[in-house]
């Protein structure tokens, strides 16, 4: 079984030297292979059962201390195993799992993943919601959202509806969602250990271009989130222009937003910085967290938790749920044929609605997945 070497991020180290903690460990850690991380799909198995299956097939696993469903391995071919094909696990870089941990979605909540592609975090959310309720996965990239369909099918997700909008122009569903995730497009400096020798050079002009997009996305998320709700903002970059500066801009224009402390047992997150290249940020940004690769043997990441202040209100009843079911009589004959052919109990299908609008087959989704009627739904189930 193979391992992959990573580069040590020399250009990144030099550019951010002044804000990197414990610098003496950077090269030693970052020159090593990046561990492959994955989590157990608890809709189909348990972490213990998955661990036993993989170890029986020769895999050496290390539990992720802060997430009881996740494991690390240096063996890179876990995605080629039957366990992956059967949907028992999902591969995801460890730091990429942080946003959903801090979003903390719970069954019964309405959740929006505003920049969802390729869909790993959406899948995490779906399972945290127990495969029930209303989860909307959005991304402006149509092809990348199609790829999420394969993840959803393999994992058996039944509570996701997808939309294809530029997140900055998402329909004005004011105060509709309980939780909104903004895993924003960024310069991607934190993934340098996956570069296989390609050095990533920080680019200020590009970071400033992305900053404008990130601020607009976060403003939209605040509109969409209800008072008392939670927004998580994250990037996989080190650039303060795309991290602290974005939060600073939001805090200066939104007095109803409060940043909550981002800290985690068994994973070292350092406080966000308050100064960069002569610019001073709002003191509140220190509540956000930076994940440095040499402190956790991981990728680099930034995550912030924003809470929208105000009196908790009920969702506007003028937003009726969208009907995502195809004609019931039209589908009943097909479904009934499968029930009879395979001996399924009639009650098996009572909790689902069915859709055949995409002409690629019949898809089912939990009946309590009820996106608002204002949305143009691309796919369900």
CSV table of C-alpha atoms in Angstrom, one decimal, residues 13-242:
chain,number,residue,atom,x,y,z
A,13,UNK,CA,6.6,29.7,5.5
A,14,UNK,CA,8.7,32.6,4.4
A,15,UNK,CA,5.6,34.8,3.7
A,16,UNK,CA,3.8,34.1,6.9
A,17,UNK,CA,6.9,33.7,9.2
A,18,UNK,CA,5.8,36.5,11.5
A,19,UNK,CA,2.5,34.9,12.5
A,20,UNK,CA,3.5,31.2,12.5
A,21,UNK,CA,3.8,29.7,16.0
A,22,UNK,CA,6.4,27.1,17.0
A,23,UNK,CA,8.3,27.6,13.7
A,24,UNK,CA,11.0,25.2,14.5
A,25,UNK,CA,8.6,22.3,13.9
A,26,UNK,CA,7.4,23.4,10.5
A,27,UNK,CA,9.8,21.7,8.1
A,28,UNK,CA,10.0,18.5,10.0
A,29,UNK,CA,6.3,18.0,10.1
A,30,UNK,CA,5.3,19.4,6.7
A,31,UNK,CA,7.9,17.4,4.8
A,32,UNK,CA,6.2,14.2,5.9
A,33,UNK,CA,3.2,12.5,4.1
A,34,UNK,CA,-0.1,14.1,5.0
A,35,UNK,CA,-2.2,11.4,6.7
A,36,UNK,CA,-5.3,10.3,4.9
A,37,UNK,CA,-8.4,10.9,7.0
A,38,UNK,CA,-11.9,9.5,6.7
A,39,UNK,CA,-15.1,9.1,8.7
A,40,UNK,CA,-17.5,6.3,9.2
A,41,UNK,CA,-20.9,6.7,7.7
A,42,UNK,CA,-23.0,6.0,10.7
A,43,UNK,CA,-26.1,5.5,8.6
A,44,UNK,CA,-24.6,2.2,7.5
A,45,UNK,CA,-22.1,1.1,10.1
A,46,UNK,CA,-20.4,2.1,13.4
A,47,UNK,CA,-16.8,3.4,13.8
A,48,UNK,CA,-15.9,0.2,15.6
A,49,UNK,CA,-17.3,-2.1,13.0
A,50,UNK,CA,-15.5,-0.1,10.2
A,51,UNK,CA,-12.2,-0.2,12.1
A,52,UNK,CA,-12.4,-4.0,12.5
A,53,UNK,CA,-13.2,-4.4,8.8
A,54,UNK,CA,-10.3,-2.3,7.6
A,55,UNK,CA,-7.8,-3.7,10.0
A,56,UNK,CA,-8.8,-7.2,8.9
A,57,UNK,CA,-7.8,-6.1,5.4
A,58,UNK,CA,-4.4,-4.8,6.5
A,59,UNK,CA,-5.0,-1.1,7.3
A,60,UNK,CA,-3.3,0.6,10.2
A,61,UNK,CA,-5.6,3.2,11.7
A,62,UNK,CA,-5.3,5.9,14.2
A,63,UNK,CA,-8.5,7.3,15.8
A,64,UNK,CA,-9.0,11.1,15.4
A,65,UNK,CA,-9.1,12.2,19.0
A,66,UNK,CA,-11.6,15.0,18.6
A,67,UNK,CA,-14.1,13.1,16.4
A,68,UNK,CA,-15.2,9.6,17.5
A,69,UNK,CA,-16.3,8.7,13.9
A,70,UNK,CA,-13.0,9.5,12.2
A,71,UNK,CA,-9.7,7.8,11.6
A,72,UNK,CA,-6.2,8.6,10.1
A,73,UNK,CA,-4.1,6.3,8.0
A,74,UNK,CA,-0.9,6.7,5.9
A,75,UNK,CA,-2.2,4.2,3.4
A,76,UNK,CA,-3.6,6.2,0.5
A,77,UNK,CA,-5.6,3.5,-1.2
A,78,UNK,CA,-8.5,3.3,1.3
A,79,UNK,CA,-10.7,4.9,-1.5
A,80,UNK,CA,-10.1,1.8,-3.7
A,81,UNK,CA,-11.5,-0.6,-1.2
A,82,UNK,CA,-15.0,-2.2,-1.1
A,83,UNK,CA,-15.8,-0.4,2.2
A,84,UNK,CA,-15.6,2.9,0.3
A,85,UNK,CA,-17.7,1.7,-2.7
A,86,UNK,CA,-20.3,0.4,-0.3
A,87,UNK,CA,-20.6,3.8,1.3
A,88,UNK,CA,-19.3,2.8,4.7
A,89,UNK,CA,-16.9,5.7,4.8
A,90,UNK,CA,-16.1,9.1,3.3
A,91,UNK,CA,-12.6,10.4,2.8
A,92,UNK,CA,-12.1,13.9,4.0
A,93,UNK,CA,-9.1,15.9,5.2
A,94,UNK,CA,-9.1,16.3,8.9
A,95,UNK,CA,-9.2,20.1,9.0
A,96,UNK,CA,-12.0,20.1,6.5
A,97,UNK,CA,-14.1,18.3,9.1
A,98,UNK,CA,-13.9,21.3,11.5
A,99,UNK,CA,-16.6,23.6,10.0
A,100,UNK,CA,-19.4,21.0,10.5
A,101,UNK,CA,-18.2,20.2,14.0
A,102,UNK,CA,-18.6,23.9,14.9
A,103,UNK,CA,-21.8,24.3,12.9
A,104,UNK,CA,-23.2,21.6,15.1
A,105,UNK,CA,-26.3,20.8,13.1
A,106,UNK,CA,-29.1,19.0,14.9
A,107,UNK,CA,-32.2,17.1,13.7
A,108,UNK,CA,-35.1,19.4,13.1
A,109,UNK,CA,-33.0,22.4,12.0
A,110,UNK,CA,-33.0,23.9,8.5
A,111,UNK,CA,-29.5,24.1,7.2
A,112,UNK,CA,-27.9,25.7,4.1
A,113,UNK,CA,-24.4,24.8,2.8
A,114,UNK,CA,-24.0,27.9,0.7
A,115,UNK,CA,-20.7,26.9,-1.2
A,116,UNK,CA,-21.2,23.1,-1.0
A,117,UNK,CA,-19.2,21.6,-3.9
A,118,UNK,CA,-17.7,19.0,-3.9
A,119,UNK,CA,-20.0,18.0,-1.0
A,120,UNK,CA,-18.0,16.4,1.8
A,121,UNK,CA,-19.3,18.9,4.3
A,122,UNK,CA,-22.8,18.6,3.1
A,123,UNK,CA,-22.6,14.8,3.6
A,124,UNK,CA,-21.3,15.4,7.1
A,125,UNK,CA,-24.3,17.7,7.8
A,126,UNK,CA,-26.8,15.2,6.3
A,127,UNK,CA,-25.6,12.5,8.6
A,128,UNK,CA,-25.6,14.8,11.7
A,129,UNK,CA,-29.2,15.5,10.8
A,130,UNK,CA,-29.9,11.8,11.0
A,131,UNK,CA,-30.7,11.8,7.2
A,132,UNK,CA,-33.9,13.7,8.0
A,133,UNK,CA,-35.2,17.3,7.6
A,134,UNK,CA,-34.4,20.1,5.2
A,135,UNK,CA,-30.8,20.4,4.1
A,136,UNK,CA,-30.0,22.6,1.0
A,137,UNK,CA,-26.6,22.2,-0.7
A,138,UNK,CA,-25.8,25.1,-3.1
A,139,UNK,CA,-22.9,25.9,-5.4
A,140,UNK,CA,-22.7,28.0,-8.5
A,141,UNK,CA,-20.7,25.3,-10.3
A,142,UNK,CA,-23.2,23.0,-11.9
A,143,UNK,CA,-20.7,20.3,-12.8
A,144,UNK,CA,-19.3,20.1,-9.3
A,145,UNK,CA,-22.7,19.8,-7.8
A,146,UNK,CA,-23.4,16.9,-10.2
A,147,UNK,CA,-20.4,15.2,-8.7
A,148,UNK,CA,-22.0,15.5,-5.2
A,149,UNK,CA,-24.8,13.3,-6.6
A,150,UNK,CA,-22.4,10.4,-6.6
A,151,UNK,CA,-21.4,11.0,-3.0
A,152,UNK,CA,-25.1,11.2,-2.0
A,153,UNK,CA,-26.0,8.0,-3.8
A,154,UNK,CA,-23.0,6.0,-2.4
A,155,UNK,CA,-23.6,7.2,1.2
A,156,UNK,CA,-27.4,6.8,1.0
A,157,UNK,CA,-28.4,10.4,1.7
A,158,UNK,CA,-32.1,11.2,1.6
A,159,UNK,CA,-32.4,14.6,3.1
A,160,UNK,CA,-30.5,16.8,0.6
A,161,UNK,CA,-31.9,19.1,-2.1
A,162,UNK,CA,-29.4,20.9,-4.3
A,163,UNK,CA,-29.5,24.3,-5.9
A,164,UNK,CA,-27.2,26.0,-8.4
A,165,UNK,CA,-26.9,29.8,-7.6
A,166,UNK,CA,-24.1,32.2,-7.1
A,167,UNK,CA,-24.2,32.3,-3.4
A,168,UNK,CA,-23.9,36.1,-3.4
A,169,UNK,CA,-27.2,36.3,-5.2
A,170,UNK,CA,-29.1,33.5,-3.4
A,171,UNK,CA,-32.9,34.1,-3.2
A,172,UNK,CA,-33.8,36.5,-0.3
A,173,UNK,CA,-35.1,33.9,2.2
A,174,UNK,CA,-34.7,36.3,5.1
A,175,UNK,CA,-34.2,34.6,8.5
A,176,UNK,CA,-35.1,31.2,7.1
A,177,UNK,CA,-32.3,28.9,8.1
A,178,UNK,CA,-31.2,27.8,11.5
A,179,UNK,CA,-27.6,27.2,10.4
A,180,UNK,CA,-25.6,28.4,7.4
A,181,UNK,CA,-22.2,27.1,6.4
A,182,UNK,CA,-20.0,29.4,4.2
A,183,UNK,CA,-16.9,27.3,3.3
A,184,UNK,CA,-15.8,30.1,1.0
A,185,UNK,CA,-13.8,29.9,-2.3
A,186,UNK,CA,-10.2,30.9,-1.3
A,187,UNK,CA,-6.6,30.8,-2.5
A,188,UNK,CA,-6.1,27.3,-1.1
A,189,UNK,CA,-2.7,27.9,0.5
A,190,UNK,CA,-3.6,25.4,3.3
A,191,UNK,CA,-3.6,22.4,0.9
A,192,UNK,CA,0.1,22.7,0.0
A,193,UNK,CA,0.9,19.3,1.5
A,194,UNK,CA,-1.2,17.7,-1.2
A,195,UNK,CA,0.9,19.5,-3.9
A,196,UNK,CA,3.3,16.6,-4.6
A,197,UNK,CA,6.2,19.0,-5.0
A,198,UNK,CA,4.4,22.0,-6.4
A,199,UNK,CA,5.1,25.1,-4.3
A,200,UNK,CA,2.2,27.4,-3.6
A,201,UNK,CA,3.2,31.1,-3.6
A,202,UNK,CA,1.0,33.6,-1.7
A,203,UNK,CA,-0.5,36.2,-4.1
A,204,UNK,CA,-1.8,39.4,-2.4
A,205,UNK,CA,-3.7,40.5,-5.5
A,206,UNK,CA,-5.6,37.3,-5.8
A,207,UNK,CA,-6.4,37.3,-2.1
A,208,UNK,CA,-7.9,40.8,-2.4
A,209,UNK,CA,-10.0,39.6,-5.3
A,210,UNK,CA,-11.3,36.7,-3.3
A,211,UNK,CA,-11.9,38.9,-0.3
A,212,UNK,CA,-14.6,40.8,-2.0
A,213,UNK,CA,-16.4,37.6,-2.9
A,214,UNK,CA,-16.0,36.2,0.6
A,215,UNK,CA,-17.5,39.3,2.2
A,216,UNK,CA,-20.5,39.2,-0.1
A,217,UNK,CA,-21.1,35.5,0.6
A,218,UNK,CA,-20.9,36.1,4.4
A,219,UNK,CA,-23.3,39.1,4.1
A,220,UNK,CA,-25.8,36.9,2.2
A,221,UNK,CA,-25.5,34.1,4.9
A,222,UNK,CA,-26.3,36.6,7.6
A,223,UNK,CA,-29.5,37.6,5.7
A,224,UNK,CA,-30.5,34.0,5.4
A,225,UNK,CA,-29.9,33.0,9.0
A,226,UNK,CA,-32.5,33.5,11.6
A,227,UNK,CA,-31.9,35.6,14.8
A,228,UNK,CA,-30.3,33.2,17.3
A,229,UNK,CA,-28.9,31.1,14.5
A,230,UNK,CA,-25.4,30.2,13.6
A,231,UNK,CA,-23.1,30.8,10.6
A,232,UNK,CA,-19.7,29.1,10.2
A,233,UNK,CA,-17.2,30.8,7.9
A,234,UNK,CA,-14.2,28.8,6.8
A,235,UNK,CA,-11.3,28.7,4.3
A,236,UNK,CA,-8.4,26.5,3.6
A,237,UNK,CA,-5.9,29.4,3.4
A,238,UNK,CA,-3.5,31.2,5.7
A,239,UNK,CA,-4.1,34.7,4.2
A,240,UNK,CA,-5.3,37.2,6.8
A,241,UNK,CA,-6.8,39.1,3.8
A,242,UNK,CA,-9.2,36.2,3.3
